[in-house]
Amino acid sequence: MTRTTLIRTDRYSWGAIWLHWSIAALVLVNLALGLFHESLLDGIKWVIPIHKSIGLTVLVLTLLRLGWRLTHRPPPLPVDMTGWERAVAKAVHWAFYALLLVLPLTGWMLSSNPARLRPMAWFWLFPVPPLPISGATATLGHNLHGIIAYAMLALVVLHVAAALRHYLLLRDAVLGRMAPGLNRNG
Ligand code: HEM
Ligand code: HEM
């Protein structure tokens, strides 16, 4: 095999890396906007419209990312990772994908309550229609949205702790697979 036909197996592709970090940044901003909109950010008119626009962007990027993920194999994990560590990593990753879909969807549901409809526009650029659902389904979305957001926060804490454990304690190449600047193998 020539040098140019070699497939890199030590890190994710640039597309996957770009999607990972943009979705991560948008989710963190939206968690903060959602959690603080009733206290610190109360009364700031653009907070909820921006929150909705960011959330819908996460939904679209996640669909792209799932398309990539289902058609590509991620780079192999370090050989010394045990069976349970691999199983936990896999479970957390797939739980992330599920939450990255249902969190924006329940947000869209709660914003589609026929009794309290407000026009929605993606970053004030183009209109987003409400979902054709009943008030009861919208209320269900409302209740689930907060719970799922806290589940997402818990998963992020677990995921970041695992990434830091790999980088600082185990000193292996796992973080470098997603952040090539930190790759210890150069
Ligand atoms: C990455 C995606 C999202 C995250 C992380 C997120 C997170 C949150 C959080 C943490 C809250 C506060 C919940 C609570 O205090 O119980 C919230 C509230 C809210 N979210 Fe989202 N959300 C996302 C997507 C969306 C989307 C796509 C929409 C609508 C299209 C939306 C609409 C809302 C609305 C209207 C509220 C306020 C509800 C209220 O005050 O009762 N969210 N969100
Ligand atoms: C809201 C924030 C985040 C979300 C939703 C998220 C989501 C994900 C998902 C779904 C994967 C699996 C990729 C695959 O399908 O193979 C992944 C991998 C990874 N993430 Fe995150 N991530 C977030 C933040 C972070 C942060 C802050 C770090 C670093 C401190 C990080 C480090 C990594 C690493 C190193 C991998 C590769 C691990 C492996 O393949 O086993 N992530 N992330």
mmCIF file of C-alpha atoms and ligand atoms in Angstrom:
data_model
loop_
_atom_site.group_PDB
_atom_site.id
_atom_site.type_symbol
_atom_site.label_atom_id
_atom_site.label_comp_id
_atom_site.label_asym_id
_atom_site.label_seq_id
_atom_site.Cartn_x
_atom_site.Cartn_y
_atom_site.Cartn_z
ATOM 1 C CA MET A 1 0.000 0.000 0.000
ATOM 2 C CA THR A 2 1.368 3.444 -0.861
ATOM 3 C CA ARG A 3 1.535 6.254 1.696
ATOM 4 C CA THR A 4 -1.384 8.133 0.167
ATOM 5 C CA THR A 5 -3.746 5.129 0.266
ATOM 6 C CA LEU A 6 -3.140 4.461 3.958
ATOM 7 C CA ILE A 7 -6.328 4.932 6.048
ATOM 8 C CA ARG A 8 -5.672 6.616 9.387
ATOM 9 C CA THR A 9 -6.784 4.403 12.251
ATOM 10 C CA ASP A 10 -5.403 6.523 15.115
ATOM 11 C CA ARG A 11 -8.102 9.208 15.061
ATOM 12 C CA TYR A 12 -11.613 10.060 13.873
ATOM 13 C CA SER A 13 -11.949 11.665 10.417
ATOM 14 C CA TRP A 14 -12.005 15.474 10.267
ATOM 15 C CA GLY A 15 -15.727 15.447 9.440
ATOM 16 C CA ALA A 16 -16.535 13.382 12.546
ATOM 17 C CA ILE A 17 -14.254 15.561 14.707
ATOM 18 C CA TRP A 18 -15.848 18.778 13.408
ATOM 19 C CA LEU A 19 -19.349 17.425 14.053
ATOM 20 C CA HIS A 20 -18.390 16.183 17.550
ATOM 21 C CA TRP A 21 -16.993 19.531 18.722
ATOM 22 C CA SER A 22 -19.662 21.719 17.124
ATOM 23 C CA ILE A 23 -22.483 19.615 18.602
ATOM 24 C CA ALA A 24 -20.707 19.557 22.003
ATOM 25 C CA ALA A 25 -20.338 23.369 22.027
ATOM 26 C CA LEU A 26 -23.954 23.962 20.956
ATOM 27 C CA VAL A 27 -25.316 21.494 23.544
ATOM 28 C CA LEU A 28 -23.317 23.127 26.357
ATOM 29 C CA VAL A 29 -24.507 26.631 25.371
ATOM 30 C CA ASN A 30 -28.106 25.372 25.165
ATOM 31 C CA LEU A 31 -27.941 23.621 28.531
ATOM 32 C CA ALA A 32 -26.793 26.914 30.060
ATOM 33 C CA LEU A 33 -29.447 29.005 28.238
ATOM 34 C CA GLY A 34 -32.169 26.502 29.210
ATOM 35 C CA LEU A 35 -31.152 26.160 32.854
ATOM 36 C CA PHE A 36 -30.678 29.879 33.489
ATOM 37 C CA HIS A 37 -33.418 31.428 31.328
ATOM 38 C CA GLU A 38 -35.830 31.723 34.262
ATOM 39 C CA SER A 39 -33.325 33.170 36.739
ATOM 40 C CA LEU A 40 -30.212 34.955 35.468
ATOM 41 C CA LEU A 41 -31.515 35.476 31.932
ATOM 42 C CA ASP A 42 -35.111 36.244 32.883
ATOM 43 C CA GLY A 43 -36.706 38.869 30.659
ATOM 44 C CA ILE A 44 -34.034 38.778 27.921
ATOM 45 C CA LYS A 45 -36.175 38.468 24.822
ATOM 46 C CA TRP A 46 -33.701 36.714 22.509
ATOM 47 C CA VAL A 47 -32.807 33.873 24.898
ATOM 48 C CA ILE A 48 -35.606 31.412 24.047
ATOM 49 C CA PRO A 49 -35.608 32.120 20.261
ATOM 50 C CA ILE A 50 -31.808 31.544 20.225
ATOM 51 C CA HIS A 51 -32.236 28.433 22.414
ATOM 52 C CA LYS A 52 -34.774 27.012 19.947
ATOM 53 C CA SER A 53 -32.592 27.833 16.915
ATOM 54 C CA ILE A 54 -29.490 26.249 18.482
ATOM 55 C CA GLY A 55 -31.514 23.176 19.500
ATOM 56 C CA LEU A 56 -32.884 22.683 15.979
ATOM 57 C CA THR A 57 -29.324 23.043 14.619
ATOM 58 C CA VAL A 58 -28.234 20.262 17.014
ATOM 59 C CA LEU A 59 -31.049 18.083 15.642
ATOM 60 C CA VAL A 60 -29.909 18.548 12.019
ATOM 61 C CA LEU A 61 -26.190 18.085 12.842
ATOM 62 C CA THR A 62 -27.035 14.935 14.848
ATOM 63 C CA LEU A 63 -28.894 13.430 11.873
ATOM 64 C CA LEU A 64 -25.803 14.118 9.723
ATOM 65 C CA ARG A 65 -23.587 12.646 12.395
ATOM 66 C CA LEU A 66 -25.686 9.505 12.782
ATOM 67 C CA GLY A 67 -25.573 9.078 8.999
ATOM 68 C CA TRP A 68 -21.789 9.245 9.183
ATOM 69 C CA ARG A 69 -21.606 6.968 12.225
ATOM 70 C CA LEU A 70 -23.806 4.231 10.731
ATOM 71 C CA THR A 71 -21.724 4.113 7.548
ATOM 72 C CA HIS A 72 -18.233 4.373 9.100
ATOM 73 C CA ARG A 73 -16.310 2.394 11.672
ATOM 74 C CA PRO A 74 -14.702 4.507 14.444
ATOM 75 C CA PRO A 75 -10.948 4.093 14.973
ATOM 76 C CA PRO A 76 -10.093 1.123 17.239
ATOM 77 C CA LEU A 77 -9.845 1.683 21.008
ATOM 78 C CA PRO A 78 -6.530 1.029 22.812
ATOM 79 C CA VAL A 79 -5.973 -2.759 23.046
ATOM 80 C CA ASP A 80 -5.513 -2.681 26.834
ATOM 81 C CA MET A 81 -9.075 -1.404 27.486
ATOM 82 C CA THR A 82 -11.087 -4.078 29.312
ATOM 83 C CA GLY A 83 -14.388 -5.524 28.107
ATOM 84 C CA TRP A 84 -16.472 -3.559 30.612
ATOM 85 C CA GLU A 85 -14.728 -0.270 29.772
ATOM 86 C CA ARG A 86 -15.528 -0.812 26.088
ATOM 87 C CA ALA A 87 -19.127 -1.737 26.916
ATOM 88 C CA VAL A 88 -19.622 1.390 29.083
ATOM 89 C CA ALA A 89 -18.054 3.650 26.418
ATOM 90 C CA LYS A 90 -20.316 2.138 23.752
ATOM 91 C CA ALA A 91 -23.440 2.453 25.934
ATOM 92 C CA VAL A 92 -22.679 6.114 26.772
ATOM 93 C CA HIS A 93 -22.068 6.971 23.097
ATOM 94 C CA TRP A 94 -25.347 5.431 21.921
ATOM 95 C CA ALA A 95 -27.221 6.999 24.862
ATOM 96 C CA PHE A 96 -25.783 10.357 23.677
ATOM 97 C CA TYR A 97 -27.133 9.819 20.171
ATOM 98 C CA ALA A 98 -30.584 8.985 21.577
ATOM 99 C CA LEU A 99 -30.614 12.090 23.813
ATOM 100 C CA LEU A 100 -29.261 14.306 21.006
ATOM 101 C CA LEU A 101 -32.400 13.366 19.039
ATOM 102 C CA VAL A 102 -35.086 13.347 21.754
ATOM 103 C CA LEU A 103 -33.901 16.508 23.543
ATOM 104 C CA PRO A 104 -34.472 18.835 20.545
ATOM 105 C CA LEU A 105 -37.609 16.879 19.558
ATOM 106 C CA THR A 106 -39.232 17.315 22.987
ATOM 107 C CA GLY A 107 -38.245 21.030 22.855
ATOM 108 C CA TRP A 108 -40.003 21.311 19.506
ATOM 109 C CA MET A 109 -42.992 19.433 20.979
ATOM 110 C CA LEU A 110 -43.286 21.808 23.946
ATOM 111 C CA SER A 111 -43.091 24.790 21.579
ATOM 112 C CA SER A 112 -45.951 23.353 19.476
ATOM 113 C CA ASN A 113 -48.703 23.536 22.116
ATOM 114 C CA PRO A 114 -51.814 24.635 20.128
ATOM 115 C CA ALA A 115 -53.007 26.653 23.154
ATOM 116 C CA ARG A 116 -49.777 28.705 23.367
ATOM 117 C CA LEU A 117 -48.414 28.902 19.841
ATOM 118 C CA ARG A 118 -45.733 31.494 19.105
ATOM 119 C CA PRO A 119 -44.227 31.912 15.638
ATOM 120 C CA MET A 120 -40.836 30.187 15.463
ATOM 121 C CA ALA A 121 -38.020 31.125 13.074
ATOM 122 C CA TRP A 122 -34.543 29.614 12.793
ATOM 123 C CA PHE A 123 -32.231 32.505 13.799
ATOM 124 C CA TRP A 124 -34.906 34.917 12.514
ATOM 125 C CA LEU A 125 -34.121 33.642 9.008
ATOM 126 C CA PHE A 126 -36.841 31.197 8.034
ATOM 127 C CA PRO A 127 -40.023 29.968 9.700
ATOM 128 C CA VAL A 128 -40.189 26.621 11.506
ATOM 129 C CA PRO A 129 -43.692 25.100 11.605
ATOM 130 C CA PRO A 130 -45.132 23.718 14.845
ATOM 131 C CA LEU A 131 -45.442 19.931 15.087
ATOM 132 C CA PRO A 132 -49.037 18.755 14.430
ATOM 133 C CA ILE A 133 -49.669 17.522 17.996
ATOM 134 C CA SER A 134 -52.313 17.919 20.712
ATOM 135 C CA GLY A 135 -51.933 20.032 23.854
ATOM 136 C CA ALA A 136 -51.541 16.856 25.956
ATOM 137 C CA THR A 137 -48.650 15.599 23.770
ATOM 138 C CA ALA A 138 -47.013 19.044 23.965
ATOM 139 C CA THR A 139 -47.300 18.946 27.775
ATOM 140 C CA LEU A 140 -45.717 15.494 27.779
ATOM 141 C CA GLY A 141 -42.858 16.952 25.674
ATOM 142 C CA HIS A 142 -42.533 19.787 28.205
ATOM 143 C CA ASN A 143 -42.217 17.406 31.161
ATOM 144 C CA LEU A 144 -39.753 15.174 29.333
ATOM 145 C CA HIS A 145 -37.595 18.070 28.023
ATOM 146 C CA GLY A 146 -36.394 19.114 31.497
ATOM 147 C CA ILE A 147 -35.764 15.516 32.630
ATOM 148 C CA ILE A 148 -33.857 14.628 29.444
ATOM 149 C CA ALA A 149 -31.794 17.821 29.742
ATOM 150 C CA TYR A 150 -30.623 16.743 33.224
ATOM 151 C CA ALA A 151 -29.865 13.233 31.906
ATOM 152 C CA MET A 152 -27.764 14.868 29.162
ATOM 153 C CA LEU A 153 -25.912 16.965 31.761
ATOM 154 C CA ALA A 154 -25.147 13.817 33.804
ATOM 155 C CA LEU A 155 -23.880 11.997 30.711
ATOM 156 C CA VAL A 156 -21.651 14.937 29.739
ATOM 157 C CA VAL A 157 -20.066 14.928 33.229
ATOM 158 C CA LEU A 158 -19.443 11.168 32.981
ATOM 159 C CA HIS A 159 -18.073 11.441 29.432
ATOM 160 C CA VAL A 160 -15.708 14.330 30.234
ATOM 161 C CA ALA A 161 -14.497 12.530 33.388
ATOM 162 C CA ALA A 162 -13.766 9.430 31.276
ATOM 163 C CA ALA A 163 -11.924 11.507 28.633
ATOM 164 C CA LEU A 164 -9.801 13.170 31.354
ATOM 165 C CA ARG A 165 -9.117 9.789 33.027
ATOM 166 C CA HIS A 166 -7.767 8.499 29.712
ATOM 167 C CA TYR A 167 -5.666 11.594 29.106
ATOM 168 C CA LEU A 168 -4.307 12.341 32.588
ATOM 169 C CA LEU A 169 -4.280 8.980 34.414
ATOM 170 C CA LEU A 170 -4.082 6.222 31.800
ATOM 171 C CA ARG A 171 -2.137 8.532 29.455
ATOM 172 C CA ASP A 172 -3.405 6.681 26.378
ATOM 173 C CA ALA A 173 -4.491 7.972 22.947
ATOM 174 C CA VAL A 174 -8.290 8.076 23.461
ATOM 175 C CA LEU A 175 -8.640 11.887 23.772
ATOM 176 C CA GLY A 176 -6.192 12.353 20.880
ATOM 177 C CA ARG A 177 -8.590 10.379 18.630
ATOM 178 C CA MET A 178 -11.124 13.220 18.963
ATOM 179 C CA ALA A 179 -8.669 16.100 19.652
ATOM 180 C CA PRO A 180 -5.685 15.372 17.371
ATOM 181 C CA GLY A 181 -3.763 18.377 18.794
ATOM 182 C CA LEU A 182 -3.501 16.390 22.047
ATOM 183 C CA ASN A 183 -2.358 13.177 20.374
ATOM 184 C CA ARG A 184 0.546 11.767 22.379
ATOM 185 C CA ASN A 185 1.676 9.703 19.400
ATOM 186 C CA GLY A 186 2.432 12.870 17.417
HETATM 187 C C1 HEM B 1 -29.422 20.692 22.408
HETATM 188 C C2 HEM B 1 -30.706 20.890 22.519
HETATM 189 C C3 HEM B 1 -31.402 21.413 23.753
HETATM 190 C C4 HEM B 1 -30.981 21.485 25.063
HETATM 191 C C5 HEM B 1 -29.652 21.024 25.652
HETATM 192 C C6 HEM B 1 -32.061 22.092 25.822
HETATM 193 C C7 HEM B 1 -32.039 22.310 27.190
HETATM 194 C C8 HEM B 1 -33.054 22.920 27.902
HETATM 195 C C9 HEM B 1 -33.080 23.093 29.343
HETATM 196 C C10 HEM B 1 -31.982 22.623 30.293
HETATM 197 C C11 HEM B 1 -34.216 23.751 29.656
HETATM 198 C C12 HEM B 1 -34.709 24.125 31.056
HETATM 199 C C13 HEM B 1 -35.586 23.006 31.520
HETATM 200 C C14 HEM B 1 -36.096 23.182 32.906
HETATM 201 O O1 HEM B 1 -35.699 24.130 33.612
HETATM 202 O O2 HEM B 1 -36.930 22.346 33.321
HETATM 203 C C15 HEM B 1 -34.924 24.026 28.430
HETATM 204 C C16 HEM B 1 -36.116 24.732 28.345
HETATM 205 C C17 HEM B 1 -36.742 25.033 27.153
HETATM 206 N N1 HEM B 1 -36.430 24.552 25.895
HETATM 207 FE FE1 HEM B 1 -34.802 23.453 25.437
HETATM 208 N N2 HEM B 1 -33.104 22.401 24.952
HETATM 209 C C18 HEM B 1 -32.738 22.003 23.689
HETATM 210 C C19 HEM B 1 -33.499 22.125 22.531
HETATM 211 C C20 HEM B 1 -34.689 22.824 22.429
HETATM 212 C C21 HEM B 1 -35.457 23.012 21.204
HETATM 213 C C22 HEM B 1 -35.057 22.458 19.815
HETATM 214 C C23 HEM B 1 -36.530 23.778 21.519
HETATM 215 C C24 HEM B 1 -37.649 24.280 20.626
HETATM 216 C C25 HEM B 1 -37.666 24.198 19.300
HETATM 217 C C26 HEM B 1 -36.466 24.068 22.946
HETATM 218 C C27 HEM B 1 -37.377 24.832 23.646
HETATM 219 C C28 HEM B 1 -37.321 25.080 24.993
HETATM 220 C C29 HEM B 1 -38.255 25.974 25.679
HETATM 221 C C30 HEM B 1 -39.393 26.783 25.037
HETATM 222 C C31 HEM B 1 -37.890 25.929 27.030
HETATM 223 C C32 HEM B 1 -38.541 26.720 28.183
HETATM 224 C C33 HEM B 1 -39.577 25.898 28.847
HETATM 225 C C34 HEM B 1 -40.174 26.635 30.040
HETATM 226 O O3 HEM B 1 -39.718 27.681 30.421
HETATM 227 O O4 HEM B 1 -41.114 26.102 30.612
HETATM 228 N N3 HEM B 1 -35.335 23.453 23.467
HETATM 229 N N4 HEM B 1 -34.213 23.500 27.380
HETATM 230 C C1 HEM B 2 -22.189 17.955 25.064
HETATM 231 C C2 HEM B 2 -20.988 17.520 24.949
HETATM 232 C C3 HEM B 2 -20.590 16.232 24.249
HETATM 233 C C4 HEM B 2 -21.316 15.313 23.545
HETATM 234 C C5 HEM B 2 -22.816 15.316 23.273
HETATM 235 C C6 HEM B 2 -20.385 14.266 23.107
HETATM 236 C C7 HEM B 2 -20.754 13.133 22.368
HETATM 237 C C8 HEM B 2 -19.881 12.148 21.959
HETATM 238 C C9 HEM B 2 -20.266 10.962 21.209
HETATM 239 C C10 HEM B 2 -21.692 10.612 20.792
HETATM 240 C C11 HEM B 2 -19.136 10.250 20.971
HETATM 241 C C12 HEM B 2 -19.041 8.908 20.245
HETATM 242 C C13 HEM B 2 -18.470 9.007 18.864
HETATM 243 C C14 HEM B 2 -18.700 7.704 18.115
HETATM 244 O O1 HEM B 2 -19.842 7.470 17.697
HETATM 245 O O2 HEM B 2 -17.771 6.934 17.968
HETATM 246 C C15 HEM B 2 -18.031 10.973 21.554
HETATM 247 C C16 HEM B 2 -16.711 10.581 21.516
HETATM 248 C C17 HEM B 2 -15.699 11.223 22.189
HETATM 249 N N1 HEM B 2 -15.790 12.400 22.929
HETATM 250 FE FE1 HEM B 2 -17.448 13.469 23.234
HETATM 251 N N2 HEM B 2 -19.124 14.591 23.541
HETATM 252 C C18 HEM B 2 -19.195 15.788 24.239
HETATM 253 C C19 HEM B 2 -18.161 16.485 24.829
HETATM 254 C C20 HEM B 2 -16.869 16.035 24.916
HETATM 255 C C21 HEM B 2 -15.792 16.684 25.640
HETATM 256 C C22 HEM B 2 -15.929 18.019 26.400
HETATM 257 C C23 HEM B 2 -14.681 15.886 25.503
HETATM 258 C C24 HEM B 2 -13.274 16.079 26.056
HETATM 259 C C25 HEM B 2 -12.992 16.537 27.229
HETATM 260 C C26 HEM B 2 -15.047 14.762 24.662
HETATM 261 C C27 HEM B 2 -14.201 13.754 24.264
HETATM 262 C C28 HEM B 2 -14.539 12.684 23.459
HETATM 263 C C29 HEM B 2 -13.605 11.651 23.031
HETATM 264 C C30 HEM B 2 -12.111 11.585 23.403
HETATM 265 C C31 HEM B 2 -14.315 10.743 22.236
HETATM 266 C C32 HEM B 2 -13.780 9.472 21.573
HETATM 267 C C33 HEM B 2 -13.901 8.376 22.561
HETATM 268 C C34 HEM B 2 -14.065 7.057 21.941
HETATM 269 O O3 HEM B 2 -14.153 6.922 20.739
HETATM 270 O O4 HEM B 2 -14.152 6.090 22.685
HETATM 271 N N3 HEM B 2 -16.392 14.869 24.334
HETATM 272 N N4 HEM B 2 -18.521 12.136 22.171
#
